[in-house]
Coordinates of C-alpha atoms and ligand atoms in Angstrom, one line a residue:
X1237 CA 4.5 -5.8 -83.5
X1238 CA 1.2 -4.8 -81.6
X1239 CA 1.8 -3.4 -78.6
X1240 CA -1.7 -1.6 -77.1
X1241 CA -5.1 -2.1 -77.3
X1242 CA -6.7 1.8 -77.4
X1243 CA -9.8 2.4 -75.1
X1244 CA -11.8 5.2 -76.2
X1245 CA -14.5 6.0 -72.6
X1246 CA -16.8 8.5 -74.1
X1247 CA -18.8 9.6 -70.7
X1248 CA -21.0 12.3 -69.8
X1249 CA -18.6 15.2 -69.1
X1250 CA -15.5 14.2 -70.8
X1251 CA -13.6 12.4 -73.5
X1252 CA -11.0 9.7 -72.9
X1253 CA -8.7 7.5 -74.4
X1254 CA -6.3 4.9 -72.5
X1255 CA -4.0 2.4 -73.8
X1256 CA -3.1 -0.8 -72.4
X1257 CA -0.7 -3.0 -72.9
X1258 CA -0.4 -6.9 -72.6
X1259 CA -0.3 -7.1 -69.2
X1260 CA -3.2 -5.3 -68.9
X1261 CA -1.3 -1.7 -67.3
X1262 CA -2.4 1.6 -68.8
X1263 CA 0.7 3.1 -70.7
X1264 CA -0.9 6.7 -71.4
X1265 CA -4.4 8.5 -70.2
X1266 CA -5.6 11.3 -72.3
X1267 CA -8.4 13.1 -71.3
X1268 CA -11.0 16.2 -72.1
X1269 CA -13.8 17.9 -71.1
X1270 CA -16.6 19.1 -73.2
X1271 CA -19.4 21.2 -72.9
X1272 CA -22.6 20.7 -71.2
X1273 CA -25.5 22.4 -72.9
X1274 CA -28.8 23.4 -71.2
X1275 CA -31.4 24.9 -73.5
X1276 CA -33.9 25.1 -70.4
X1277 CA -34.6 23.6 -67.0
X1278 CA -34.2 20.1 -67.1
X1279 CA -32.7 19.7 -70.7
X1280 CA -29.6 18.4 -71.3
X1281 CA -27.7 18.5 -74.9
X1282 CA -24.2 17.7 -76.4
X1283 CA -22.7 19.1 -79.6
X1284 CA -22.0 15.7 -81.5
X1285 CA -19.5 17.3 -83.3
X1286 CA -18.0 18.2 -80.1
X1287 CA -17.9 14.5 -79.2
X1288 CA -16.0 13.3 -82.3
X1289 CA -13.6 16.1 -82.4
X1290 CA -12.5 15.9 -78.8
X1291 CA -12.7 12.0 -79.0
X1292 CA -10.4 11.8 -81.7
X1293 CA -8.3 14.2 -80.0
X1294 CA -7.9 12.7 -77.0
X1295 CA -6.9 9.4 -79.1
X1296 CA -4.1 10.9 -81.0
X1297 CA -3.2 12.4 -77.6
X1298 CA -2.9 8.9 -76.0
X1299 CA -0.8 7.6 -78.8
X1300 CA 1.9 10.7 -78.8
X1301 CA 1.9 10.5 -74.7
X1302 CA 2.9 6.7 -75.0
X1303 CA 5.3 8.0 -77.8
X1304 CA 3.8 4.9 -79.6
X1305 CA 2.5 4.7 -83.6
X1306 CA -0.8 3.7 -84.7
X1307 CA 0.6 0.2 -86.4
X1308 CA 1.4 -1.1 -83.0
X1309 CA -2.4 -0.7 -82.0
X1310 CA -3.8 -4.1 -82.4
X1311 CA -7.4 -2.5 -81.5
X1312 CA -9.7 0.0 -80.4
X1313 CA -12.1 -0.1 -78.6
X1314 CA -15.5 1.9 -77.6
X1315 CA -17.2 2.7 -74.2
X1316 CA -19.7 5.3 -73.8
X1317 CA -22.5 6.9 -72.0
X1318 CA -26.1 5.1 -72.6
X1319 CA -29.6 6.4 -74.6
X1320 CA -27.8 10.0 -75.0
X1321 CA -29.2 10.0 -78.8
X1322 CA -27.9 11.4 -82.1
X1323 CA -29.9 11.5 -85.6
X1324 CA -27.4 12.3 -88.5
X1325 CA -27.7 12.6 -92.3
X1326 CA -26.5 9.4 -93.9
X1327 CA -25.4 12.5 -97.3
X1328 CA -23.7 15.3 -95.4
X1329 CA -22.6 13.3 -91.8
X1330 CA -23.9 16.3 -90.2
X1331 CA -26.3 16.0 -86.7
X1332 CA -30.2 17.6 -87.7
X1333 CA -29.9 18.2 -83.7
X1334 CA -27.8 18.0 -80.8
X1335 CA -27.2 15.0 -78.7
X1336 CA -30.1 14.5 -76.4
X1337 CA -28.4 13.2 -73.3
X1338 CA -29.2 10.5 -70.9
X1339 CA -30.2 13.3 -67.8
X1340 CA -32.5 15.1 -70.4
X1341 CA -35.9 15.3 -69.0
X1342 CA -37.9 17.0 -72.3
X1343 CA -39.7 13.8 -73.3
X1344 CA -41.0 12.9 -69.5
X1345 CA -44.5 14.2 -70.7
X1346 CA -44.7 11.9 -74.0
X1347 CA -44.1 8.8 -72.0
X1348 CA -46.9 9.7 -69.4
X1349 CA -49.1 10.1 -72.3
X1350 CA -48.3 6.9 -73.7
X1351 CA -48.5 4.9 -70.6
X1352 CA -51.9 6.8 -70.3
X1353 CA -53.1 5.7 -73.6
X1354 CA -52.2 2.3 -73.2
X1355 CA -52.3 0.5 -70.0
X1356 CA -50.4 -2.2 -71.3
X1357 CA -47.6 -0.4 -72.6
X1358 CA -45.8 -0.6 -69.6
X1359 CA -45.7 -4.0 -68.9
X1360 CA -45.2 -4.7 -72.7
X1361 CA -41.9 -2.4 -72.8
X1362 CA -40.8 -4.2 -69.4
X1363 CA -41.2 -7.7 -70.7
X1364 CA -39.8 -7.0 -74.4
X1365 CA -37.1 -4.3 -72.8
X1366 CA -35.6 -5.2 -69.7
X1367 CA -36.6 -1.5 -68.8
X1368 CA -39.5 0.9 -67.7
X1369 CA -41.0 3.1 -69.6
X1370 CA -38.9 6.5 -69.3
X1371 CA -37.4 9.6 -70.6
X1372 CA -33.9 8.7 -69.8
X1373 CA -34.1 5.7 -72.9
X1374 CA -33.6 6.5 -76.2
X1375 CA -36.8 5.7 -78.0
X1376 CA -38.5 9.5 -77.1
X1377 CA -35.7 11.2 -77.5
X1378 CA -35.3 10.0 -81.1
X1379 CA -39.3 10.7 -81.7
X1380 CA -38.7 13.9 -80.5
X1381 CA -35.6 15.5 -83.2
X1382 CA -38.1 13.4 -85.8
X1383 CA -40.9 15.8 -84.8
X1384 CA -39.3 19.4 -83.7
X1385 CA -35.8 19.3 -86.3
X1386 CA -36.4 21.0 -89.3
X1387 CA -37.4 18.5 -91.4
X1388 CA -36.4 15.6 -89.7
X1389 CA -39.4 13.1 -90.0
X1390 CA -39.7 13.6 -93.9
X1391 CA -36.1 12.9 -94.4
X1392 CA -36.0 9.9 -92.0
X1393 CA -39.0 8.2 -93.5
X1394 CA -37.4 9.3 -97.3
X1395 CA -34.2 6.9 -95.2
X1396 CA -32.4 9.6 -95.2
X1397 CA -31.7 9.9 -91.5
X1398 CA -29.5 7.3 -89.1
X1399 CA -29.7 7.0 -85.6
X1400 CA -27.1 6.3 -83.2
X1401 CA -25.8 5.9 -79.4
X1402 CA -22.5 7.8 -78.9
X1403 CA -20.8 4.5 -79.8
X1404 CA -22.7 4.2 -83.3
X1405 CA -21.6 7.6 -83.8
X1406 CA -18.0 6.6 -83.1
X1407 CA -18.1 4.2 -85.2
X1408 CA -19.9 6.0 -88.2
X1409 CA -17.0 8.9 -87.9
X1410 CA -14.1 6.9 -87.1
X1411 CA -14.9 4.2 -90.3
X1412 CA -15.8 8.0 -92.5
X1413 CA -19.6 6.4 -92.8
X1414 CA -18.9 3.1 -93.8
X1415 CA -20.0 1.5 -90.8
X1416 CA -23.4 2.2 -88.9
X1417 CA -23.5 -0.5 -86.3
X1418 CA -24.4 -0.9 -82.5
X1419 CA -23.7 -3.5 -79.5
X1420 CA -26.1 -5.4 -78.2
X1421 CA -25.9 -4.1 -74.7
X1422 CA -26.2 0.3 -75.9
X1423 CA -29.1 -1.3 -78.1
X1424 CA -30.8 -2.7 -74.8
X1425 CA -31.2 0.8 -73.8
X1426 CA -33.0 2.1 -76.3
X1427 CA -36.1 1.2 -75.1
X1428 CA -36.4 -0.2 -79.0
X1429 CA -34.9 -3.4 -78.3
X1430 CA -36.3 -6.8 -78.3
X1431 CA -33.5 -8.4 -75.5
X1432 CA -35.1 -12.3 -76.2
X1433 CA -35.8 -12.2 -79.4
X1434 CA -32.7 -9.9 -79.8
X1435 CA -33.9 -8.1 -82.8
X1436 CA -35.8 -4.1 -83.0
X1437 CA -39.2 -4.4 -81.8
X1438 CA -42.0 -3.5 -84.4
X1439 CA -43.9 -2.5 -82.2
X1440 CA -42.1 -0.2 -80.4
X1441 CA -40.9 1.1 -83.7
X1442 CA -44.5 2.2 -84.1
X1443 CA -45.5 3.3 -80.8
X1444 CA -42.7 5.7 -81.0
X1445 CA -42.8 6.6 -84.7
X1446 CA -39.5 5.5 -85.8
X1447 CA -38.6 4.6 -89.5
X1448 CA -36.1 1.0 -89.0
X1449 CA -34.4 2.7 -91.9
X1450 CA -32.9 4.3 -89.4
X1451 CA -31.4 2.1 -86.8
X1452 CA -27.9 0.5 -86.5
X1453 CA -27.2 -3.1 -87.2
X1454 CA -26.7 -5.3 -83.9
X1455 CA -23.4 -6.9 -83.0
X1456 CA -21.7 -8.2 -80.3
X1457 CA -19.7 -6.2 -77.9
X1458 CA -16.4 -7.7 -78.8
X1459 CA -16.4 -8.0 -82.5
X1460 CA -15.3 -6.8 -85.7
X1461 CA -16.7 -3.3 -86.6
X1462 CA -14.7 -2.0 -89.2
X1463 CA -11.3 -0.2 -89.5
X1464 CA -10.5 3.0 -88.9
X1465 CA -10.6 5.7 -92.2
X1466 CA -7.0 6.1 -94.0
X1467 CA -6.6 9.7 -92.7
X1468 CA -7.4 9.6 -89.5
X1469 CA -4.0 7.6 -87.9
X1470 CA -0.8 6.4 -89.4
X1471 CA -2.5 3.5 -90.4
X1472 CA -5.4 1.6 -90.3
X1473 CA -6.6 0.2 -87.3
X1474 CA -9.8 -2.2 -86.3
X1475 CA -12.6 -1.2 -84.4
X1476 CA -12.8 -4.7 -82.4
X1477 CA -15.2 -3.1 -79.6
X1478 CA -18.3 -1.1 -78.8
X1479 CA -20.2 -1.6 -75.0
X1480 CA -22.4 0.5 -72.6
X1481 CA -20.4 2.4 -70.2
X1482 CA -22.5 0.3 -67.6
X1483 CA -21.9 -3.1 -69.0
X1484 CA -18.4 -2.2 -69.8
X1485 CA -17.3 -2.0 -66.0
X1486 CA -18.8 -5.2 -65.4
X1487 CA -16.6 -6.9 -67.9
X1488 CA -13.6 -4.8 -66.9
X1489 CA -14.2 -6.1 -63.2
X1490 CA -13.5 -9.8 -65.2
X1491 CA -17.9 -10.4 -63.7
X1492 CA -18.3 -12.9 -66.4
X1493 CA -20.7 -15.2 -64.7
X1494 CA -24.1 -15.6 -63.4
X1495 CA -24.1 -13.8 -59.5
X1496 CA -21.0 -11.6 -60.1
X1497 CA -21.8 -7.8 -58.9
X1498 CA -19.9 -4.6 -59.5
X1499 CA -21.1 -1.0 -57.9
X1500 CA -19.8 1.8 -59.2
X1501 CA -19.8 4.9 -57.2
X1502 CA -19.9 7.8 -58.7
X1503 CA -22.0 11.0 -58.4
X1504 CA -25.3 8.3 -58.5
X1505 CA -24.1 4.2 -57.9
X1506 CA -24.4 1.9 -60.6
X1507 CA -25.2 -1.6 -59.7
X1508 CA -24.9 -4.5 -62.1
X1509 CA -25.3 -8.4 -61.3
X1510 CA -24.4 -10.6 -63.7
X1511 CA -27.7 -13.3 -64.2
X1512 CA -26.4 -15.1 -67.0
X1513 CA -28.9 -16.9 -69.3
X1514 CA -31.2 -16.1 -67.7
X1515 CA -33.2 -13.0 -68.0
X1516 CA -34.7 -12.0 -65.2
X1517 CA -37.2 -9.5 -65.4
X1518 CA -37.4 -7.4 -61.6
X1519 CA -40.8 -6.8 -59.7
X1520 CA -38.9 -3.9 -57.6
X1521 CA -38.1 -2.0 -60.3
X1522 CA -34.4 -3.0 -61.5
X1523 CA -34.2 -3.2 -65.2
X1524 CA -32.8 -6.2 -67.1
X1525 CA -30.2 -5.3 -69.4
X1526 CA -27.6 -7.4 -72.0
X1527 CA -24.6 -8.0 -70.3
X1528 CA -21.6 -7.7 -72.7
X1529 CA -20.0 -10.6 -75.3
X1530 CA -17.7 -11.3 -77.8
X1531 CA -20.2 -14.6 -79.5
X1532 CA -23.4 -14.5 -80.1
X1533 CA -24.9 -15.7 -77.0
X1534 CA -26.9 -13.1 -75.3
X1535 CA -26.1 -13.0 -71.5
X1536 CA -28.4 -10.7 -69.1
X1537 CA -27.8 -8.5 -66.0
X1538 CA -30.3 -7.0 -63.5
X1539 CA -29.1 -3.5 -62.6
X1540 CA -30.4 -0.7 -59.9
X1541 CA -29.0 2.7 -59.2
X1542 CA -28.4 4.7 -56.5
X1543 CA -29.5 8.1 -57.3
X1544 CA -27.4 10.0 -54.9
X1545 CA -23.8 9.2 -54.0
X1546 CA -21.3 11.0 -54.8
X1547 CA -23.7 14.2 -55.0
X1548 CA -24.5 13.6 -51.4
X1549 CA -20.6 14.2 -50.8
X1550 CA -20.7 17.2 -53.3
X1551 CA -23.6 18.9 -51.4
X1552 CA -21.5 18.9 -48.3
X1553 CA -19.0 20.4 -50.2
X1554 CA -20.3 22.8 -52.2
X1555 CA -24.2 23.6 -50.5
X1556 CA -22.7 22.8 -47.1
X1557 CA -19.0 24.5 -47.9
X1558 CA -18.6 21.7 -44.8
X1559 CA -14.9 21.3 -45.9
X1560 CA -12.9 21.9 -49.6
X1561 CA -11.9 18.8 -51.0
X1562 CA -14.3 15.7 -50.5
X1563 CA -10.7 13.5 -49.5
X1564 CA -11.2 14.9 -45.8
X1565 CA -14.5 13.1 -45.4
X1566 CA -12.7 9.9 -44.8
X1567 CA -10.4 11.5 -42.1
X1568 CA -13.8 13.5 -40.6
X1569 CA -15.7 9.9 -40.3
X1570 CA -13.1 8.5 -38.8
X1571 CA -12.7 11.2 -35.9
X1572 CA -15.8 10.2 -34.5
X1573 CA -16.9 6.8 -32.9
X1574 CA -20.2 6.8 -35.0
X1575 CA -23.1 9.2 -36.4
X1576 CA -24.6 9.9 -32.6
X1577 CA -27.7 8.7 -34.1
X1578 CA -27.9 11.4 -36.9
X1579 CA -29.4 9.6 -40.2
X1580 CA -29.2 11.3 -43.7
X1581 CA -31.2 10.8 -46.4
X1582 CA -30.1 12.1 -49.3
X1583 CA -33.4 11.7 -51.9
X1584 CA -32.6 15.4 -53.3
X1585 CA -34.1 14.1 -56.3
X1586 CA -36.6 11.1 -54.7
X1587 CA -36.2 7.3 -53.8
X1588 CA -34.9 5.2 -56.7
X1589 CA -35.2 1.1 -56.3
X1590 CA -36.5 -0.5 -54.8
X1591 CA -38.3 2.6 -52.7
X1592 CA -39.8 4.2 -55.8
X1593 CA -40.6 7.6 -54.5
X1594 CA -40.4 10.6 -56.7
X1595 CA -42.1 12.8 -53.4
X1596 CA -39.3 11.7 -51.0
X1597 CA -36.9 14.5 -50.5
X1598 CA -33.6 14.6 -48.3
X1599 CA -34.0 14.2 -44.8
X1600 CA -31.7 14.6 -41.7
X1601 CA -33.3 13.0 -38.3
X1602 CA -31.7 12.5 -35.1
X1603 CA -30.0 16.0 -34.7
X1604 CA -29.4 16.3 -31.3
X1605 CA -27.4 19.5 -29.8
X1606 CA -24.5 17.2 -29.8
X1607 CA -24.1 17.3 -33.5
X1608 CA -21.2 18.2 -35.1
X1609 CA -19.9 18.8 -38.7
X1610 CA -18.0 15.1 -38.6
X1611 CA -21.1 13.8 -37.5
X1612 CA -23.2 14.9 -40.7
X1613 CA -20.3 13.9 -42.8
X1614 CA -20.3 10.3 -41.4
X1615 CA -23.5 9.9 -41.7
X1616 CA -23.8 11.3 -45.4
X1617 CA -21.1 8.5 -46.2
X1618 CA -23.4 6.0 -44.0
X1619 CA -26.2 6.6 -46.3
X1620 CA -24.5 6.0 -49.6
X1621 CA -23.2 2.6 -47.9
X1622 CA -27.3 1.9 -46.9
X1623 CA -28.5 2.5 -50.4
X1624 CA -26.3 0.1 -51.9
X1625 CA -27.2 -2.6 -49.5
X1626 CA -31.1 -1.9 -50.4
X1627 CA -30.4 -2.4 -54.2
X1628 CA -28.7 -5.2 -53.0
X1629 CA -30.8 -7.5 -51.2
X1630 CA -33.3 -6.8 -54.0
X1631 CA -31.1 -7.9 -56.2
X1632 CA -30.0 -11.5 -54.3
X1633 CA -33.7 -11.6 -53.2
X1634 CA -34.7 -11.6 -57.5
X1635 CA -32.2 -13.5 -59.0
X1636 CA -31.4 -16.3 -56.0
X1637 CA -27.8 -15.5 -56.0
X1638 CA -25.1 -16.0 -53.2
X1639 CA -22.8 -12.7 -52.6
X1640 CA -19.2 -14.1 -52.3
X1641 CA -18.0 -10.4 -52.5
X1642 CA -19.0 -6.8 -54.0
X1643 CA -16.3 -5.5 -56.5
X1644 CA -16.5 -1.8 -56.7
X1645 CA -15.2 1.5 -58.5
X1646 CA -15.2 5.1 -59.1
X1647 CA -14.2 8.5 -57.2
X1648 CA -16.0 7.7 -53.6
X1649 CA -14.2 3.8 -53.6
X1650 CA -11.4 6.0 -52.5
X1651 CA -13.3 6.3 -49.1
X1652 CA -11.7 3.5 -47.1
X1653 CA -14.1 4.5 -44.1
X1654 CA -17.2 4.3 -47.0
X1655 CA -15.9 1.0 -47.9
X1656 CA -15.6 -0.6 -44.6
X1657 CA -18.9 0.3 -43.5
X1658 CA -20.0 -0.9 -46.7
X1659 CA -18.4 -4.0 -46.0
X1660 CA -20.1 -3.8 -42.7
X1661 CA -23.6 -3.1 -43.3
X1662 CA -23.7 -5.8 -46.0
X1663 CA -22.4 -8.7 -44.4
X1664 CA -19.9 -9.4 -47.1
X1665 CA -16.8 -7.9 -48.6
X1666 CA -15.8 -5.1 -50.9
X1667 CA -13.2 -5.9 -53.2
X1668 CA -11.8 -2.4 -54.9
X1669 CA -9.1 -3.1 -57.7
X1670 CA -6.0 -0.7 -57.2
X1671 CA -6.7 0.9 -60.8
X1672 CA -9.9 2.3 -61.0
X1673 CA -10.4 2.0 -64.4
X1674 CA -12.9 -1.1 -64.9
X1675 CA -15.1 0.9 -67.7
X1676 CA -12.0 1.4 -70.2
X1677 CA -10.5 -1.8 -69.2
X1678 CA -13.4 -3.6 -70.2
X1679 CA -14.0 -1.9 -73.4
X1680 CA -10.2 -2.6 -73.9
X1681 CA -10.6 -6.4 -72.7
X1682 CA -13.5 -7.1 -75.0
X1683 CA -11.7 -5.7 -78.0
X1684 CA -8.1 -7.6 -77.3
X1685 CA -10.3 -10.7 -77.0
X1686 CA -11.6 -10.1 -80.2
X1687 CA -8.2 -10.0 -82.3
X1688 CA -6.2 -12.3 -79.9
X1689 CA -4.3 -9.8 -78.0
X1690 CA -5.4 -11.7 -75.3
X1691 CA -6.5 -15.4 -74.9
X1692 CA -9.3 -16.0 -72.7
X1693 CA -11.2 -14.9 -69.8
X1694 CA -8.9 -16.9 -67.2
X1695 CA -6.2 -14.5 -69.0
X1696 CA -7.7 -11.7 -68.1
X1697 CA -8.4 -12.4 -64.4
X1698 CA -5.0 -12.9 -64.2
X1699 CA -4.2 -9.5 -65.5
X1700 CA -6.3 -8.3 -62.6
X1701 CA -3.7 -6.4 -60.5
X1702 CA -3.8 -6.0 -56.2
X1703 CA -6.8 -5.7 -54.6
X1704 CA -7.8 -4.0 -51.6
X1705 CA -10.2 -6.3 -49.7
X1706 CA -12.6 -5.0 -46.7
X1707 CA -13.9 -7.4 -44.7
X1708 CA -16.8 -7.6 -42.6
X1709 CA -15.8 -6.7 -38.7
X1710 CA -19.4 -5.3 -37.3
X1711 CA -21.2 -7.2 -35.0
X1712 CA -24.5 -8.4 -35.8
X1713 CA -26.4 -6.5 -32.8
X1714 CA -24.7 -3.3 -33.9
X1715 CA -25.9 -3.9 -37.5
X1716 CA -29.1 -5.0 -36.9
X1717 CA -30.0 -1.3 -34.8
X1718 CA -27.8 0.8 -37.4
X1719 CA -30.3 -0.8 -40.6
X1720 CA -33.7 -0.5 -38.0
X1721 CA -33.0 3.3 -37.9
X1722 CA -32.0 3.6 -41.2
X1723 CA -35.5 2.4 -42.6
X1724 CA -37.2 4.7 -39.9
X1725 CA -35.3 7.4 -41.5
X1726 CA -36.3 6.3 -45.0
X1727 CA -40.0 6.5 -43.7
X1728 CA -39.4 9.7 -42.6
X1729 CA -38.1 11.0 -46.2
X1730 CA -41.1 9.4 -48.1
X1731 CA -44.0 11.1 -49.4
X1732 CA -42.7 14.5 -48.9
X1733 CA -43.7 16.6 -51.3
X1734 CA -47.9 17.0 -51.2
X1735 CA -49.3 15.4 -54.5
Ligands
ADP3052 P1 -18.5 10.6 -62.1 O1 -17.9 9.6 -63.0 O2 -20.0 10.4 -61.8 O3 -18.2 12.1 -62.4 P2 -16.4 9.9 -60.3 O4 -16.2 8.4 -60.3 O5 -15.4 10.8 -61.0 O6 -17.8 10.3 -60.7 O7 -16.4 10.3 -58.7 C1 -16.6 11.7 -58.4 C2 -17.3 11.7 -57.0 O8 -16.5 11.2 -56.0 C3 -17.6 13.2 -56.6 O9 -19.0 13.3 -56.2 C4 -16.7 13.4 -55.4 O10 -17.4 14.2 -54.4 C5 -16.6 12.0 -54.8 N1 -15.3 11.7 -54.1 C6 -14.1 11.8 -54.6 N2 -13.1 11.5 -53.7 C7 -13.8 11.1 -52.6 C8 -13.5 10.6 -51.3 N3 -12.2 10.5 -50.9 N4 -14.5 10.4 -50.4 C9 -15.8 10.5 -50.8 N5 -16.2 11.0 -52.0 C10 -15.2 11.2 -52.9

C-alpha cells in the first residue's frame, strides 16, 4: 500500500526531506544544514559530496521519523536551488570541483567581456533564454571548472565530464549513475537553454565553450526519472519529480494557469506569474522562465526578485541589534500609528527590477527627532511590502493580466502587519496558506501526479488546506501619498555610489 510521496528541497543552506500523505499533510520533516564555503570575497562553493550525503540523510531520516518503510513510498521527488553548478566524472562519480553556487560572483568579469565583444549577445541570450546575461546562470560557471580544474576541459571534450544542477546530481547519485537527466524549468536557468525551441542552444554551447557531451537530457518536471539504486532504501523507489526551487512553489501554490502569482519572502522575494503559452519576454528586466509540467507542453512564467527582504529584517537585527528575534517586528509596527514619514530603502546591494541600479545603496529619509526604534522597524517592513508592489505592476503592466489575489510564502509571511500593508499598498489581497511549505509541496504534487497518487489538478486545490486572507482596508488618498513618498525615497537611493 503506498502511503507518502517523499519530497527532497535541496536549498541553499540546508537539506530537507518531507513526506506527505494523500491528503496532502506533511507526516515527518527532516532537515540539515551544510556548510557554506567562501574561497574569497564574493565566492560561494558547496562540497557536492556534502549535498548527497546530507540529502540522503535527511531522507532516511524522514522515513524512520514517520516510522514508515521505503515500499509504502509511491515517489520521490526533487526540488532544489537554481544554476548552483556541478561537473562530475561520468568513471569515478567524483566532482573535478566544488559546487559553484547561485550567489557566486567569480564569473561577473567573463560575462562583461562577452557582452563587450558582442553587442548582440545580450539580446540573443534574452530572446533564446528568458534571462540576462549574468554570473548568477549556469553557463560561466561551468566554463569556468572547464578552464581552472585540473584537467577539466581535456576530459570534458574526451566526454568524459557531465554537468549537472543540484537536481541532476540527485538524480545521477540516487539512480548510482544510471540516470543523467534534468527538468525543463533548472534547464531554463542555465543560460544554455533554448525555452522555444526547448532544446541546448549551439550557440551558446559555443560562446561559452561547453562540450554537449556534457549536458543532461531534458524532461518534464513530473515524470519518470528512474528508480532509486538497490542499496540505498529498503526497496526501490521512482524518482517521479525534479523542478527549480522557484517553479516548484508556484506549483505547490496549485498557480497552474496563465495570471496566477506567488511571492515568496524570504531573505530576497521571489516573484513568479504564471503566463501560460505564452512566453513573454520583459522590457523591465524580469526574466522569462519554464514554468513546471508533467506533459510535454512547455508553459512559461515571468519572474522578478526582490533583492532585499528578509535581509532588511536581519540588518535590524543583527547590524541594528534593534531587538533579538525578528517575531517582535510585527508587535513594534503595530505600536505605532504609521512610519511618521520615515522611508527606508534597503538597496544594501542596489535596485533590482524594474529600478536596475547597481549604484543605489540603502537609504533612510524623513528622520525627524521624533523617530523611534518602532518607527524604523515599520518602515523597514513598509519597504519590503513597496518592492513587491513595483515588481508587480511590472509584471500586470507586461503580461496584461488581472490580479484576483497574491498567494505568498516563506519566513516574513509570518508578519501579519507585513501582509496587511501588503494587502494595502497593492490594492488586492494576500492569500498565505497555513503550511508554508509550497516549494516541497510542489515538488511532492508534481511527482504524485506522475504515478497516480493523486488525480488531477482540481485534486490538488482541494488538498489546499485554510488560508489566511488579507484584504485590502486603506483608503485610496492614504495610499496614493504613502507610494508618492516612496518613489521620492527611491530617487533619493539611486545613483549613489560615484561611477
Ligand atoms: P530563506 O529561505 O531565504 O532562508 P526564510 O523563508 O527561512 O528565508 O525566512 C527567513 C527570513 O524571515 C529571515 O530574514 C527572518 O529575519 C525573517 N523573518 C522570520 N520571521 C519573521 C517575522 N515574524 N517578521 C518579519 N520577518 C521575519
Amino acid at each position: 500500500m503506498k502511503k507518502f510521496i517523499m519530497a527532497l528541497d535541496q536549498g541553499t543552506t540546508s537539506c530537507r526531506s518531507i513526506l506527505f500523505d494523500h491528503s496532502g499533510q506533511i507526516v515527518s520533516v527532516a532537515q540539515q544544514e551544510f556548510p557554506q564555503i567562501y574561497p574569497q570575497p564574493g565566492w560561494v562553493e558547496h562540497d557536492p559530496m556534502e549535498i548527497w550525503n546530507t540529502q540522503l540523510f535527511v531522507a532516511l531520516e524522514s522515513i524512520r521519523k514517520a516510522g514508515a518503510v521505503a515500499s509504502e513510498i509511491a515517489a520521490i521527488g526533487i526540488t532544489n536551488q537554481r544554476e548552483t553548478t556541478v561537473v562530475w566524472d561520468k568513471e569515478t562519480g567524483l566532482p573535478v570541483a566544488n559546487a559553484i553556487v547561485w550567489q557566486c560572483r567569480r564569473t561577473a568579469e567573463r560575462i562583461d567581456a562577452l557582452k563587450d565583444q558582442d553587442d548582440h549577445l545580450a539580446d540573443y541570450i534574452h530572446q533564446t533564454t528568458g534571462l540576462i546575461p549574468d554570473a548568477y546562470f549556469s553557463a560561466s560557471k561551468i566554463e569556468w571548472i572547464l578552464d581552472y580544474a585540473d584537467g577539466a576541459r581535456e576530459k570534458a571534450e574526451a566526454g568524459k565530464l557531465l554537468f549537472g544542477t543540484i537536481d541532476t546530481w540527485l538524480i545521477w547519485n540516487l539512480t548510482k549513475g544510471r540516470v543523467h537527466a534534468t527538468d525543463r524549468s533548472n534547464a531554463s536557468r542555465t543560460m544554455l537553454y533554448d525555452i522555444e525551441k526547448d532544446r541546448w542552444d549551439p550557440k551558446l554551447l559555443e560562446v561559452f565553450r561547453i562540450p554537449e557531451s556534457m549536458l543532461p537530457d531534458v524532461k518534464p518536471s513530473g515524470a519518470r526519472y528512474g528508480v532509486t539504486d538497490a542499496g540505498l532504501f529498503e526497496e526501490e523507489i521512482p524518482i517521479c519529480s525534479a523542478v527549480g526551487d522557484q517553479q516548484s512553489a508556484l506549483f505547490g501554490h496549485c498557480c497552474f494557469t496563465a495570471g496566477d502569482v506567488k511571492n515568496t519572502y524570504g531573505t530576497g522575494c521571489f516573484m513568479l506569474m504564471h503566463t501560460g503559452e505564452k512566453k513573454t519576454l520583459s522590457e523591465k528586466g524580469l526574466l522569462t522562465t519554464i514554468a513546471a509540467t508533467t506533459d510535454d507542453t512547455i508553459l512559461y512564467a515571468l519572474e522578478g526578485s526582490v533583492f532585499a527582504a528578509g535581509a532588511a529584517i536581519q540588518w535590524l537585527q543583527n547590524g541594528l541589534r534593534l531587538f533579538d528575534d525578528a517575531k517582535v517586528t510585527e508587535e513594534m509596527a503595530f505600536s505605532v500609528k504609521d512610519t511618521d514619514g520615515v522611508y527606508v530603502v534597503p538597496a544594501f546591494t542596489g535596485l533590482g527590477a524594474p529600478h536596475w541600479d547597481p549604484y543605489a545603496r540603502g537609504t533612510v529619509v524623513g528622520i525627524t527627532r521624533g523617530c523611534t526604534r518602532e518607527h524604523l522597524v515599520r518602515a523597514t517592513l513598509e519597504s519590503i511590502a513597496y518592492q513587491t508592489k513595483d515588481i508587480l505592476d511590472v509584471m500586470l503592466q507586461e503580461s496584461g493580466a488581472m490580479l484576483e489575489g497574491l498567494l505568498v510564502d516563506g519566513g516574513v509571511t509570518k508578519n501579519r502587519f507585513l501582509m496587511q500593508f501588503q494587502a494595502d499598498i497593492m490594492g488586492v489581497p494576500v492569500i498565505s496558506p497555513d503550511n508554508a511549505e509550497a516549494t516541497a509541496q510542489g515538488a511532492a504534487y508534481l511527482a504524485g501526479l506522475t504515478v497516480g497518487f493523486w488525480k488531477d489538478h482540481k485534486e490538488l486545490k482541494s488538498l489546499q488546506g485554510d488560508r489566511l486572507r488579507y484584504d485590502p482596508q486603506m483608503d485610496p488618498a492614504t495610499k496614493m501619498k504613502l507610494l508618492h513618498d516612496w518613489d521620492r525615497a527611491l530617487e533619493r537611493a539611486k545613483g549613489w555610489i560615484e561611477q
